[in-house]
Tab-separated table of C-alpha atoms and ligand atoms in Angstrom:
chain	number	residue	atom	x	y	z
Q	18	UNK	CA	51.937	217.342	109.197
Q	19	UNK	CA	48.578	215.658	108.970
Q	20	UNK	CA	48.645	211.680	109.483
Q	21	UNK	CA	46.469	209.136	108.471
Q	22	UNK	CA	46.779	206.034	110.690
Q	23	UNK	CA	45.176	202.925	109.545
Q	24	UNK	CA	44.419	199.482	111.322
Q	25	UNK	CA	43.079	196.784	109.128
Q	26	UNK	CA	41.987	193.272	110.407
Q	27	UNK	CA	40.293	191.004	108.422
Q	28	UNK	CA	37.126	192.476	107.452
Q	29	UNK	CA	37.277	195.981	109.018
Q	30	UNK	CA	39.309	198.592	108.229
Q	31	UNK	CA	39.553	201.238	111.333
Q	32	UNK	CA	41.550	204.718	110.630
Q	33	UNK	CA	41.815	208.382	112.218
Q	34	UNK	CA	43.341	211.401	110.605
Q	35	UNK	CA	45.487	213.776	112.919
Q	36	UNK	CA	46.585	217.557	112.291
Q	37	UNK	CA	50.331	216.614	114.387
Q	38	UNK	CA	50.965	220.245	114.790
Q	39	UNK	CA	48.532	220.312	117.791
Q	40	UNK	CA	47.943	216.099	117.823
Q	41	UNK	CA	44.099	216.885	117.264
Q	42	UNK	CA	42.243	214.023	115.448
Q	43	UNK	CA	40.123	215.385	112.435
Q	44	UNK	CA	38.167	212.452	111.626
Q	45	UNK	CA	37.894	208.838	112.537
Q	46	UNK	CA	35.620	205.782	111.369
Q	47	UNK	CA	34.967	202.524	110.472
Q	48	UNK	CA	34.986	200.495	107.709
Q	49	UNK	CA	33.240	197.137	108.634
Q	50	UNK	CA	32.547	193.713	106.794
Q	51	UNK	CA	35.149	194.154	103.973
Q	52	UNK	CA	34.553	191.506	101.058
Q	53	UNK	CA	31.188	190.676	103.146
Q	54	UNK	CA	28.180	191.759	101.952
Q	55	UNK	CA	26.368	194.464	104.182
Q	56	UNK	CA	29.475	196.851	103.695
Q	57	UNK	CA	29.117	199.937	105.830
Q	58	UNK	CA	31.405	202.674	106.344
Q	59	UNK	CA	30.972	204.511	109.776
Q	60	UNK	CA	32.823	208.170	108.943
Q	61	UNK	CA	33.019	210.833	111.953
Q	62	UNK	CA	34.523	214.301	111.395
Q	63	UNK	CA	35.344	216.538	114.201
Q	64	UNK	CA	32.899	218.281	115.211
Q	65	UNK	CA	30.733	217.317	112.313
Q	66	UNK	CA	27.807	214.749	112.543
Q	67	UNK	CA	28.298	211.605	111.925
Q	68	UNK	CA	28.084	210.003	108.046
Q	69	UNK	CA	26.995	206.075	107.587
Q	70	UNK	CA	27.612	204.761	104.223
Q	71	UNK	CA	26.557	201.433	102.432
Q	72	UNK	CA	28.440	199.829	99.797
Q	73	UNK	CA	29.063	196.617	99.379
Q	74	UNK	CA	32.948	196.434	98.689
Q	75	UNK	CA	35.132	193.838	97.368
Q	76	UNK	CA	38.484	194.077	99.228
Q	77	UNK	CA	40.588	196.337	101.496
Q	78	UNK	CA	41.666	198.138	98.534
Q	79	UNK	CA	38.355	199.572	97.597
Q	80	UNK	CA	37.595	200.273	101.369
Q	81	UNK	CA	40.424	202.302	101.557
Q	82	UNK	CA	39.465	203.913	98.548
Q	83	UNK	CA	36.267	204.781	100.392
Q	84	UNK	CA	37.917	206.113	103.237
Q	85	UNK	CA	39.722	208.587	101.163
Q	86	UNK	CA	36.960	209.537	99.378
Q	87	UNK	CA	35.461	210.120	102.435
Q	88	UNK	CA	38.281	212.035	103.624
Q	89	UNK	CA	38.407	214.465	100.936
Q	90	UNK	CA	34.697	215.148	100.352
Q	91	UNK	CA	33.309	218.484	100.053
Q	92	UNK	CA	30.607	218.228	103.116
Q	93	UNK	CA	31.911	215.743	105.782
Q	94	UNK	CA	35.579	215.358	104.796
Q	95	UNK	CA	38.613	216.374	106.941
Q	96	UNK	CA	41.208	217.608	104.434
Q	97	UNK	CA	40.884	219.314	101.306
Q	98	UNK	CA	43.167	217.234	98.704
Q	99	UNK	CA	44.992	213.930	99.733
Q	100	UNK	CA	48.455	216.109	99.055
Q	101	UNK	CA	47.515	217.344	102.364
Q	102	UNK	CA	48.516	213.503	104.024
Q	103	UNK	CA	52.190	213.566	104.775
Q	104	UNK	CA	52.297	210.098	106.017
Q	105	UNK	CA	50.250	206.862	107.357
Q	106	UNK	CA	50.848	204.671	110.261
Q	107	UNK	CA	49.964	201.420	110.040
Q	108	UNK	CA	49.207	198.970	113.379
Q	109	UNK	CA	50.825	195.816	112.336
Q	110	UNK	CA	50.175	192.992	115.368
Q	111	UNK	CA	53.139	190.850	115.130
Q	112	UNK	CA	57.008	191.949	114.056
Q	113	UNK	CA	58.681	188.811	115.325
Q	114	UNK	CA	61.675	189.698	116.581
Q	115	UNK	CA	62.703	191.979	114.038
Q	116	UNK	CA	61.377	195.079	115.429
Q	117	UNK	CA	61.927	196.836	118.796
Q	118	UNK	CA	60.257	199.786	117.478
Q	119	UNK	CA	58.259	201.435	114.345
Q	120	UNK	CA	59.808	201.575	111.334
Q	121	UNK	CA	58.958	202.810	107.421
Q	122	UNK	CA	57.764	200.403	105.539
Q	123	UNK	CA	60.055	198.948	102.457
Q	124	UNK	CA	60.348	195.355	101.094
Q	125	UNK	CA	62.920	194.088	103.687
Q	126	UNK	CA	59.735	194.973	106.509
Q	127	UNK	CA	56.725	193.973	104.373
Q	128	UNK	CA	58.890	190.527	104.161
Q	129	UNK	CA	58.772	190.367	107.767
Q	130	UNK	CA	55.465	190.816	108.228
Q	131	UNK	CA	54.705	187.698	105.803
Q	132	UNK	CA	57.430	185.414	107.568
Q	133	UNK	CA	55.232	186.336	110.729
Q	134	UNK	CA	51.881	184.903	108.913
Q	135	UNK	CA	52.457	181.585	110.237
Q	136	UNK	CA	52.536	183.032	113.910
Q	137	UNK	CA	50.045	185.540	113.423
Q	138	UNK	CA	47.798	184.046	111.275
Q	139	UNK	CA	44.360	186.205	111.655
Q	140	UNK	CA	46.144	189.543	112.010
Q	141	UNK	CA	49.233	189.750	110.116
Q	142	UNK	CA	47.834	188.759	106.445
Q	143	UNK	CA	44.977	191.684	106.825
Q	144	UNK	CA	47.728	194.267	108.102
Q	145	UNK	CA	49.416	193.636	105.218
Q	146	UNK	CA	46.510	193.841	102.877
Q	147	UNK	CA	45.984	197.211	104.689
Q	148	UNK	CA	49.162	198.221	103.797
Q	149	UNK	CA	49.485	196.943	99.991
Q	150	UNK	CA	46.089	199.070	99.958
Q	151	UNK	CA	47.012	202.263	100.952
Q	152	UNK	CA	50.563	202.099	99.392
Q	153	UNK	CA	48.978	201.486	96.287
Q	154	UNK	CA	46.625	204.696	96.453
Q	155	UNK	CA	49.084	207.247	98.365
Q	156	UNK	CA	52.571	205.408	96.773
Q	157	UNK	CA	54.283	209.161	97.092
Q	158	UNK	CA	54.496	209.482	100.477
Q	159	UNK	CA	56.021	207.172	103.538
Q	160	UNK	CA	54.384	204.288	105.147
Q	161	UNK	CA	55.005	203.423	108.708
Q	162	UNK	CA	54.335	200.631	110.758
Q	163	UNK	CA	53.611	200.204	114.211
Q	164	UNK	CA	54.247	196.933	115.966
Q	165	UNK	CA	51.845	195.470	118.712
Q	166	UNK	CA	54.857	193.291	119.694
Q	167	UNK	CA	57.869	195.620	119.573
Q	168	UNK	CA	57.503	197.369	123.248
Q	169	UNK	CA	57.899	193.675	124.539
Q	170	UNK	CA	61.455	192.777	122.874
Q	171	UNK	CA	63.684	194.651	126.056
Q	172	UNK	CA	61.980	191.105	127.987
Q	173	UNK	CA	64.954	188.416	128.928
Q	174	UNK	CA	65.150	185.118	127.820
Q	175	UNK	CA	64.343	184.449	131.536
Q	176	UNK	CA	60.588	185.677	130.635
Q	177	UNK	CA	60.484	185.214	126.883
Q	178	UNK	CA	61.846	181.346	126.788
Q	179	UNK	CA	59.148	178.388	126.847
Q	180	UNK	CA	60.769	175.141	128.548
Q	181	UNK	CA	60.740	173.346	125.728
Q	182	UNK	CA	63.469	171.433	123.722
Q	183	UNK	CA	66.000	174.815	122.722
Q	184	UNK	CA	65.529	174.052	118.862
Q	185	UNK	CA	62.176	174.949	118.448
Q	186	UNK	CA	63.142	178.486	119.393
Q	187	UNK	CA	66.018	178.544	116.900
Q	188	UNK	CA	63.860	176.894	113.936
Q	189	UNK	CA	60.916	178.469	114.882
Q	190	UNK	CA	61.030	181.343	116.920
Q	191	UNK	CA	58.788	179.411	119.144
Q	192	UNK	CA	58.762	181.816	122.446
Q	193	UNK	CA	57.017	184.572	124.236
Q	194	UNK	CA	56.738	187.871	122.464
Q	195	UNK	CA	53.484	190.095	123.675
Q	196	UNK	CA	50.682	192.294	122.268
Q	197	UNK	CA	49.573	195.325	122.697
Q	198	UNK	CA	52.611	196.984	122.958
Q	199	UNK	CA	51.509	200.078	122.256
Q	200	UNK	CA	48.774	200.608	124.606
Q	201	UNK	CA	51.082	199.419	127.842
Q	202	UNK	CA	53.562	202.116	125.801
Q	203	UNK	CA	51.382	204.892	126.138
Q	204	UNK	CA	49.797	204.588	129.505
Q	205	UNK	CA	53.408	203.394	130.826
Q	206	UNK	CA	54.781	206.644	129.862
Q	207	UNK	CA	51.566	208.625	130.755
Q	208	UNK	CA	51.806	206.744	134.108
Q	209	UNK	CA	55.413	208.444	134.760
Q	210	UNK	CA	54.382	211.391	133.904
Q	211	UNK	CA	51.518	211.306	136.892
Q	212	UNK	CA	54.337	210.114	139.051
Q	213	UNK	CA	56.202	213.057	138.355
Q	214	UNK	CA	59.704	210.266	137.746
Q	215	UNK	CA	61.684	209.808	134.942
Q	216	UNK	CA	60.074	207.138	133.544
Q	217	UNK	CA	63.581	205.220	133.321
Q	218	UNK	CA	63.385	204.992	137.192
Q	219	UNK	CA	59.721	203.633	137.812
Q	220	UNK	CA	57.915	199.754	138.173
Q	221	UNK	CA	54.948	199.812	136.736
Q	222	UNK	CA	52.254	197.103	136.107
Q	223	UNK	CA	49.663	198.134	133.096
Q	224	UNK	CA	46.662	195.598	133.198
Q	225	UNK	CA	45.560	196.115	129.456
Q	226	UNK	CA	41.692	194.828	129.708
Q	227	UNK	CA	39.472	194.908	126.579
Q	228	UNK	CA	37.818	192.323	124.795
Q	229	UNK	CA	41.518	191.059	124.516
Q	230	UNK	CA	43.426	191.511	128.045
Q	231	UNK	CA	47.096	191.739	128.927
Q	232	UNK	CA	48.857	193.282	131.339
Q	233	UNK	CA	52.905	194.184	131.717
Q	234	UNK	CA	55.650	194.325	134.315
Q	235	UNK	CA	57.976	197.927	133.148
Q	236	UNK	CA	61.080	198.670	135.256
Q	237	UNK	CA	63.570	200.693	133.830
Q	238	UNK	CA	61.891	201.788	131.255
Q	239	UNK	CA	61.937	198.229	129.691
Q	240	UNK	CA	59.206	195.354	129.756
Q	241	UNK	CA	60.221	193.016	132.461
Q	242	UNK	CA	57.617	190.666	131.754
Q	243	UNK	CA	53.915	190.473	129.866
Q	244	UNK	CA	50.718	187.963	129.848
Q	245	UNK	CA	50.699	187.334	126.355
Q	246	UNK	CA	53.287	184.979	124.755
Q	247	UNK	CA	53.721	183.380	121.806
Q	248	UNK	CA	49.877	184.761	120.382
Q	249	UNK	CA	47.221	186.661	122.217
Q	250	UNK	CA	46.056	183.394	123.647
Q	251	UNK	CA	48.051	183.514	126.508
Q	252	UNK	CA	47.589	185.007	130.084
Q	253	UNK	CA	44.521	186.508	131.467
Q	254	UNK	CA	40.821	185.367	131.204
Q	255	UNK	CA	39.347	187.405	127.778
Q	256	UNK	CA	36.299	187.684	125.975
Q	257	UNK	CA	36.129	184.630	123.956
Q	258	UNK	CA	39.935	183.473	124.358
Q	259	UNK	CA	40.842	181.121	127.201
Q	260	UNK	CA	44.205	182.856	128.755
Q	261	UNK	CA	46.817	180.262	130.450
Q	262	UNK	CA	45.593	176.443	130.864
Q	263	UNK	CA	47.532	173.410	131.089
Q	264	UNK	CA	48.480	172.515	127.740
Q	265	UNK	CA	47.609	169.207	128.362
Q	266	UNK	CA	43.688	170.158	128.189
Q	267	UNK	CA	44.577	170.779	124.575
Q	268	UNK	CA	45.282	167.460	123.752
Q	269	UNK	CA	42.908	165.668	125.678
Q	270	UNK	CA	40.164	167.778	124.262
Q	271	UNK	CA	41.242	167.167	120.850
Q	272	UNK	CA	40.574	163.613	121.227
Q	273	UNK	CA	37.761	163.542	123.303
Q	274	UNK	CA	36.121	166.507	121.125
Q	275	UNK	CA	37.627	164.812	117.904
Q	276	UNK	CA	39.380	168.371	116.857
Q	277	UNK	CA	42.261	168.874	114.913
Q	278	UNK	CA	44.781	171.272	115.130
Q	279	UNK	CA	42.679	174.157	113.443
Q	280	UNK	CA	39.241	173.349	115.063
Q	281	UNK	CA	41.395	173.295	118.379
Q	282	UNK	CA	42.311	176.723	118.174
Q	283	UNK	CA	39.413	177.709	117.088
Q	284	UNK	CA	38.347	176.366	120.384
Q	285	UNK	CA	40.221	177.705	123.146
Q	286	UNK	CA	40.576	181.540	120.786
Q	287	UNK	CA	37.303	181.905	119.975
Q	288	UNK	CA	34.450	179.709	121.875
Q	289	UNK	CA	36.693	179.956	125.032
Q	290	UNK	CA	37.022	182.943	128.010
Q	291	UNK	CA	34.399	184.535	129.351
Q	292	UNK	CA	31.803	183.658	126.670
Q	293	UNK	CA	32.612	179.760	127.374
Q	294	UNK	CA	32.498	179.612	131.240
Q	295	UNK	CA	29.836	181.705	131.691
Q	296	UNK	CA	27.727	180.884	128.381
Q	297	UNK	CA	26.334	184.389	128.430
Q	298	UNK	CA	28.935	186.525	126.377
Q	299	UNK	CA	31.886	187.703	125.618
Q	300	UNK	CA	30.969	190.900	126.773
Q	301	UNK	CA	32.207	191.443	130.189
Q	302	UNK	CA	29.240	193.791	131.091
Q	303	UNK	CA	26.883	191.148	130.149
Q	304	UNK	CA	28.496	188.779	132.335
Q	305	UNK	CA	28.747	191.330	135.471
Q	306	UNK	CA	24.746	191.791	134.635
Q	307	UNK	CA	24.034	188.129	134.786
Q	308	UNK	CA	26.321	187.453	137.768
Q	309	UNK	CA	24.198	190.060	139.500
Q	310	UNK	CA	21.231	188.884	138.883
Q	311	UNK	CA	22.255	185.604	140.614
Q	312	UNK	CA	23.527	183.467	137.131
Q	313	UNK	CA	26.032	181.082	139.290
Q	314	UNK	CA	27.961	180.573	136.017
Q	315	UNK	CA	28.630	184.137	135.323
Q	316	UNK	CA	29.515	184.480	138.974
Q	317	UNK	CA	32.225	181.555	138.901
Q	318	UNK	CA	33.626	183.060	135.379
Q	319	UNK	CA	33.976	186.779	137.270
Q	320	UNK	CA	35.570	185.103	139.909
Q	321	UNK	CA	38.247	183.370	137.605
Q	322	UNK	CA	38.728	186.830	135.276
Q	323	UNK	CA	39.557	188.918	138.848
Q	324	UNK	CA	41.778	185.951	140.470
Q	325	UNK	CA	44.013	185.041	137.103
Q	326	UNK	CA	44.675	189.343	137.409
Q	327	UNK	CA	45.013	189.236	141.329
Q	328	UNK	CA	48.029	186.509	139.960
Q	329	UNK	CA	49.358	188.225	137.663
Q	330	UNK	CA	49.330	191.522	140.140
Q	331	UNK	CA	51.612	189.316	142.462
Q	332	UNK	CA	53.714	187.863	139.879
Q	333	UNK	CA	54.709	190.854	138.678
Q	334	UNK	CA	55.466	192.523	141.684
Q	335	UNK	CA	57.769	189.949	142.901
Q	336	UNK	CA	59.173	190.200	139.692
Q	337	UNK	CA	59.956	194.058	139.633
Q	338	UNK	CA	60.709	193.607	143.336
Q	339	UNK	CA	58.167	196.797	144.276
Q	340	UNK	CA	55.630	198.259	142.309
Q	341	UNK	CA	55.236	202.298	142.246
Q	342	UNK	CA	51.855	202.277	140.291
Q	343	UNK	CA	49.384	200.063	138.682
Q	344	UNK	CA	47.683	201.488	135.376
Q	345	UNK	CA	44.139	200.414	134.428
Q	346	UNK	CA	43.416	200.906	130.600
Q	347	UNK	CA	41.250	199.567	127.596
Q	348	UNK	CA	37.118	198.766	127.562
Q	349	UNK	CA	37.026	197.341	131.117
Q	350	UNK	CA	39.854	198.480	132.558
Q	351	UNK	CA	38.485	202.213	131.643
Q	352	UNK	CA	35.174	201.632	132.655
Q	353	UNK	CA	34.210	198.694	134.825
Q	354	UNK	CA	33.917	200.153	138.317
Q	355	UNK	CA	32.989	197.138	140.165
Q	356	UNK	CA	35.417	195.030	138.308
Q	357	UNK	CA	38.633	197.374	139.150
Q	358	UNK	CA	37.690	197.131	142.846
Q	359	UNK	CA	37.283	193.612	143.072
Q	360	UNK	CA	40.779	193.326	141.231
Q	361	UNK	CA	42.456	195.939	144.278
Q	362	UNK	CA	40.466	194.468	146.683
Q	363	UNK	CA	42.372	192.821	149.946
Q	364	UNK	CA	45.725	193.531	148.258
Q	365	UNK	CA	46.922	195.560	151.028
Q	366	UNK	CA	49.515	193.368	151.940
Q	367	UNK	CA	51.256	194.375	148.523
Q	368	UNK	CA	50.818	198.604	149.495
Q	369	UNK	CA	47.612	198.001	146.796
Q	370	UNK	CA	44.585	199.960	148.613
Q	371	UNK	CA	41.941	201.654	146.219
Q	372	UNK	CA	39.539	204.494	147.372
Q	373	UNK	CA	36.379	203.229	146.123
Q	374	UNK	CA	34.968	206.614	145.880
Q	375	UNK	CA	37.474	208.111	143.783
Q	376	UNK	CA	37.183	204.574	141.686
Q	377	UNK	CA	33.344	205.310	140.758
Q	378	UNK	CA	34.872	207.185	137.613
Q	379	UNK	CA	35.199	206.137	133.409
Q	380	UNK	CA	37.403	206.728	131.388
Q	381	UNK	CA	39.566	209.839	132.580
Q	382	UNK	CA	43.242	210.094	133.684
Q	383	UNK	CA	43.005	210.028	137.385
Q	384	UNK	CA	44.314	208.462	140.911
Q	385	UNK	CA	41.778	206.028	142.380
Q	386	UNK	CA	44.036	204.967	145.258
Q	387	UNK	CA	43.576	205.828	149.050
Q	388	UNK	CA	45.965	208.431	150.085
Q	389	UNK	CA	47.962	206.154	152.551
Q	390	UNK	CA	47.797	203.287	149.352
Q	391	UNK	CA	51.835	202.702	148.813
Q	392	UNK	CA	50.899	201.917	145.314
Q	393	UNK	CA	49.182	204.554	143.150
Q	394	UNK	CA	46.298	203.226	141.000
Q	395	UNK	CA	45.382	205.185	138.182
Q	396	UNK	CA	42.833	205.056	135.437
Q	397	UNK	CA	44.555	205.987	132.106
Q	398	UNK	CA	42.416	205.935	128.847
Q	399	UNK	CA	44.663	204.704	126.046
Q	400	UNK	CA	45.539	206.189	122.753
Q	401	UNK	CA	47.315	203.699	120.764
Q	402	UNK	CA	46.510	205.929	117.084
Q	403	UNK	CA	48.299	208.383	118.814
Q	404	UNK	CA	51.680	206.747	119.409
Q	405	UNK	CA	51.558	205.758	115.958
Q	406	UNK	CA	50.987	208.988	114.474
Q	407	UNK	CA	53.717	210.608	116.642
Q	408	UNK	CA	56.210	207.787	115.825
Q	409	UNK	CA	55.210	208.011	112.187
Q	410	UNK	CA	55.700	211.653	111.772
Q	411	UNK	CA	59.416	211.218	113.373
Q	412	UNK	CA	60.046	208.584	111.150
Q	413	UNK	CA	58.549	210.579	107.848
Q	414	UNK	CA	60.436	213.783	109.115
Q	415	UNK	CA	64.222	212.124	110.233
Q	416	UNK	CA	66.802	213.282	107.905
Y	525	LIG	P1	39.008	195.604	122.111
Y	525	LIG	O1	39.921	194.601	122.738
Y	525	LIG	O2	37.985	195.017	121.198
Y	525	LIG	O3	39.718	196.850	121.583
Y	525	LIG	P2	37.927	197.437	124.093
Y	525	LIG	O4	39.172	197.935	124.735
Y	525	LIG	O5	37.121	198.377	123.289
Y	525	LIG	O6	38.139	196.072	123.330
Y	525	LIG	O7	36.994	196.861	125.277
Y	525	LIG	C1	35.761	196.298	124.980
Y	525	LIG	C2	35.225	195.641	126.218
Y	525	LIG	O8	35.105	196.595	127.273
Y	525	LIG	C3	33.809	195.129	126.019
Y	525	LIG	O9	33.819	193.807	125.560
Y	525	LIG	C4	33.247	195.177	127.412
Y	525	LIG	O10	33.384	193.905	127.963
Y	525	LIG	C5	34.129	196.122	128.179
Y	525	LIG	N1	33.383	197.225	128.786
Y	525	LIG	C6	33.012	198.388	128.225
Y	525	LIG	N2	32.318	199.141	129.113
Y	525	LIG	C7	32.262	198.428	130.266
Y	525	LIG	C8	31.691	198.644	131.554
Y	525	LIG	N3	31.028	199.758	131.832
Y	525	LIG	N4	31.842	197.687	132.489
Y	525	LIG	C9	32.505	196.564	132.213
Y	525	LIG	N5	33.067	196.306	131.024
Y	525	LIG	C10	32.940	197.213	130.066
C-alpha cells in the first residue's frame, strides 16, 4: 500500500509519500506560508531533483491540492493516479486523553480534536484543517491520525497530576500529558532493538532535542514519566520556549510587563528559551557559535540548556530505579557533538560515560558510550512519518 502522511501546522503543510511494501519514501516536501503571501511549495521525489513552486494559496485546502498535483505529475511526481493512495496519516499534536494510540478518523475523533483546541491552541485547529483538507479531496479512502500525546497516557497520576485543587483536573483536564510521542516511540523501540531485550523489559531515557525538546522515562514498555506537561511549554530549555520556571514569574511579569493572559504566553512560548537568555537565537548552533567566540550570554544560556537535561537525566533515573540506555534524537540531539558530551559529561556516578571519539558522529544509529559505560548511549535519528505510515496502514488494512 502506498501512504501519504501529512502534518499541517498553521501555515505549512509538511507530507511524505511511502511505498509500505518495502517502507521506502517516494517523495517528500514542503508546503510553506499557507494563506500568506510568498506561497512556495518545496517538492522532492526520490531520486529526482528537487522542484520549487510559487503560488500564492489561499488555505490548506488548496495547498493540499498542490501537493497532489504535485504528486501525480507527469515529470517529478511519485505515483501515477491518486487511486494509487490507499490511506493518509495525519500527525495530530494533542488527543487529550482520549487516545492511547492512532486511530481512523470519523466524527466521534475529529470532535476530539476540537474539544482539545482550547489546550492546544496553535496546533490542534491547523491539524484539523489538514485533515478537513485532505478528506475533502481523497473522501474514498481512510484517514488516520497520529497523536503526539498518545505514547504518554501509560504515565500514573503520580507523574501526570499537577498539585493543584483536584477539580480543575475533573472540569478541565488540567494535568500533564506530553508531546512528541511518537519520536520517543520510535527511537524507544529502535533503542531495544540495539539492546538486543524485549523492549517490555528495558529503562530507557529518550532526550527528544529539536527546536522543541523533551525527553522520557520508558520502563516496561510504558512512559514512566516525560518533560512536557500540560503544553510543550514545559520541561527542558528550547528554542524560543522557556521549559519549567516558577509559576510565580508568570504573574509577576504580567504586572510588571503589563501582559495579559495572551501576551503572557506569547512571552514565555515564543520570546523565551534560548533565543531570550542568550539574545542571539533560537538556533542552538548559533548560540554554541557565539558562546565560542566568548558571548558570556550565550555561554550562561548553554550552561542552563545542558544542566535542566543533566536534571532531568537524574530524575529519571531515580525514577526508573536504573537506566539501561539513554537515546539522543531530533536536530541537536542528532547532530550537536559538543552539546551531547557536555550533557554525559561527569555523570559517571550514574554508569553514564560517553566515548568522545565514537560521539564525533551525526545523525546515524550508533553507540557513543565507552565500553566499560554501564549505560549505553546511542544516537538514533528519528522517523516519526514512519510510525505513522506503519500504524496507518494497520489501521486501513484491520478487518
Ligand atoms: P523541530 O523541533 O523544528 O522539528 P529539529 O528536530 O529539526 O527541530 O531540530 C532543529 C534544531 O536542531 C535547530 O534549531 C538547531 O538548533 C539544531 N541543530 C541542527 N544541527 C545542529 C548542530 N550541528 N549542532 C547543534 N544543533 C544543531
Amino acid at each position: 500500500m502506498k501512504v501519504l502522511v501529512v502534518n499541517a501546522g498553521s501555515s505549512s503543510i509538511k507530507y511524505q509519500v511511502f511505498d509500505m511494501t518495502d517502507e521506502s519514501v517516494l517523495a517528500k516536501g514542503l508546503v510553506d506560508r499557507v494563506g500568506i503571501p510568498g506561497t512556495t511549495l518545496e517538492h522532492k521525489p526520490a531520486g529526482k531533483d528537487e522542484v520549487v513552486i510559487k503560488k500564492d494559496l489561499p488555505d490548506h485546502t488548496a495547498g493540499m491540492k498542490l501537493v497532489l498535483d504535485a504528486l501525480v505529475d507527469k515529470e517529478y511526481g511519485c505515483i501515477k493516479s491518486m487511486d494509487e493512495l490507499g490511506a493518509v496519516g495525519h500527525r495530530v499534536v494533542h488527543g487529550g486523553e482520549g487516545f492511547a494510540n492512532s486511530v481512523i478518523i470519523d466524527d466521534n475523533v475529529k470532535k476530539v480534536i476540537k474539544d482539545c483546541f482550547a489546550i492546544a491552541p496553535l496546533h490542534n485547529p491547523p491539524n484539523l484543517m489538514g485533515i478537513d483538507a485532505c478528506q475533502e479531496l481523497m473522501p474514498n479512502i481512510p484517514h488516520v491520525a497520529a497523536f503526539d500525546t498518545a505514547f504518554h497516557q501509560t504515565m500514573e497520576p503520580a507523574n501526570y497530576m499537577y498539585a493543584l485543587p483536584y477539580d480543575v483536573y475533573e472540569k478541565y483536564r488540567v494535568r500533564r500529558y506530553g508531546f512528541h510521542g511518537t519520536s520517543h516511540y520510535y527511537v524507544a523501540h529502535r533503542a531495544a532493538d540495539m539492546l538486543g531485550k524485549p523492549y517490555e523489559e528495558c529503562k530507557i531515557v529518550t532526550l527528544h532535542l529539536g527546536n522543541g525538546g523533551s525527553m522520557a522515562a520508558i520502563k516496561d514498555g510504558k512512559v514512566v514519566d516525560t518533560s512536557m506537561g500540560f503544553t510543550p511549554l514545559e520541561g527542558l530549555v528550547m528554542g524560543t520556549r522557556s521549559g519549567d520556571v516558577d509559576p510565580a514569574v508568570v504573574f509577576f511579569l504580567m504586572e510588571k510587563l503589563g501582559m495579559d493572559a495572551v501576551e503572557a504566553n506569547s512571552f514565555f512560548n515564543k520570546k523565551s528559551g534560548m533565543l531570550g537568555l542568550s539574545g542571539v537565537s533560537n538556533d542552538l548552533r548559533d548560540v554554541e557559535e557565539a558562546a565560542n567566540s566568548g558571548n558570556e550570554r550565550a555561554k550562561i544560556a548553554m550552561q542552563v540548556y545542558i544542566n535542566k537535561i543533566k536534571g532531568y537525566i537524574g530524575n529519571y533515573i531515580a525514577k526508573l530505579n536504573g537506566c539501561d540506555c539513554l537515546v539522543f534524537t531530533a536536530g541537536v540531539g542528532e547532530n550537536g557533538i559538543d552539546i551531547r558530551e557536555s550533557i554525559c559529561s561527569d555523570l559517571d556516578y550514574l554508569g553514564i560515560k560517553m566515548d568522545a571519539e565514537k560521539n564525533k558522529v551525526r545523525g546515524k544509529e550508533v553507540d557513543l558510550a565507552a565500553d566499560d559505560s554501564k549505560v549505553r548511549i546511542f544516537l538514533i535519528p528519528t522517523n516519526e512519518e514512519l510510525v505513522i505510515a506503519r500504524d496507518t496502514v494497520a489501521l486501513a488494512t484491520a478487518k
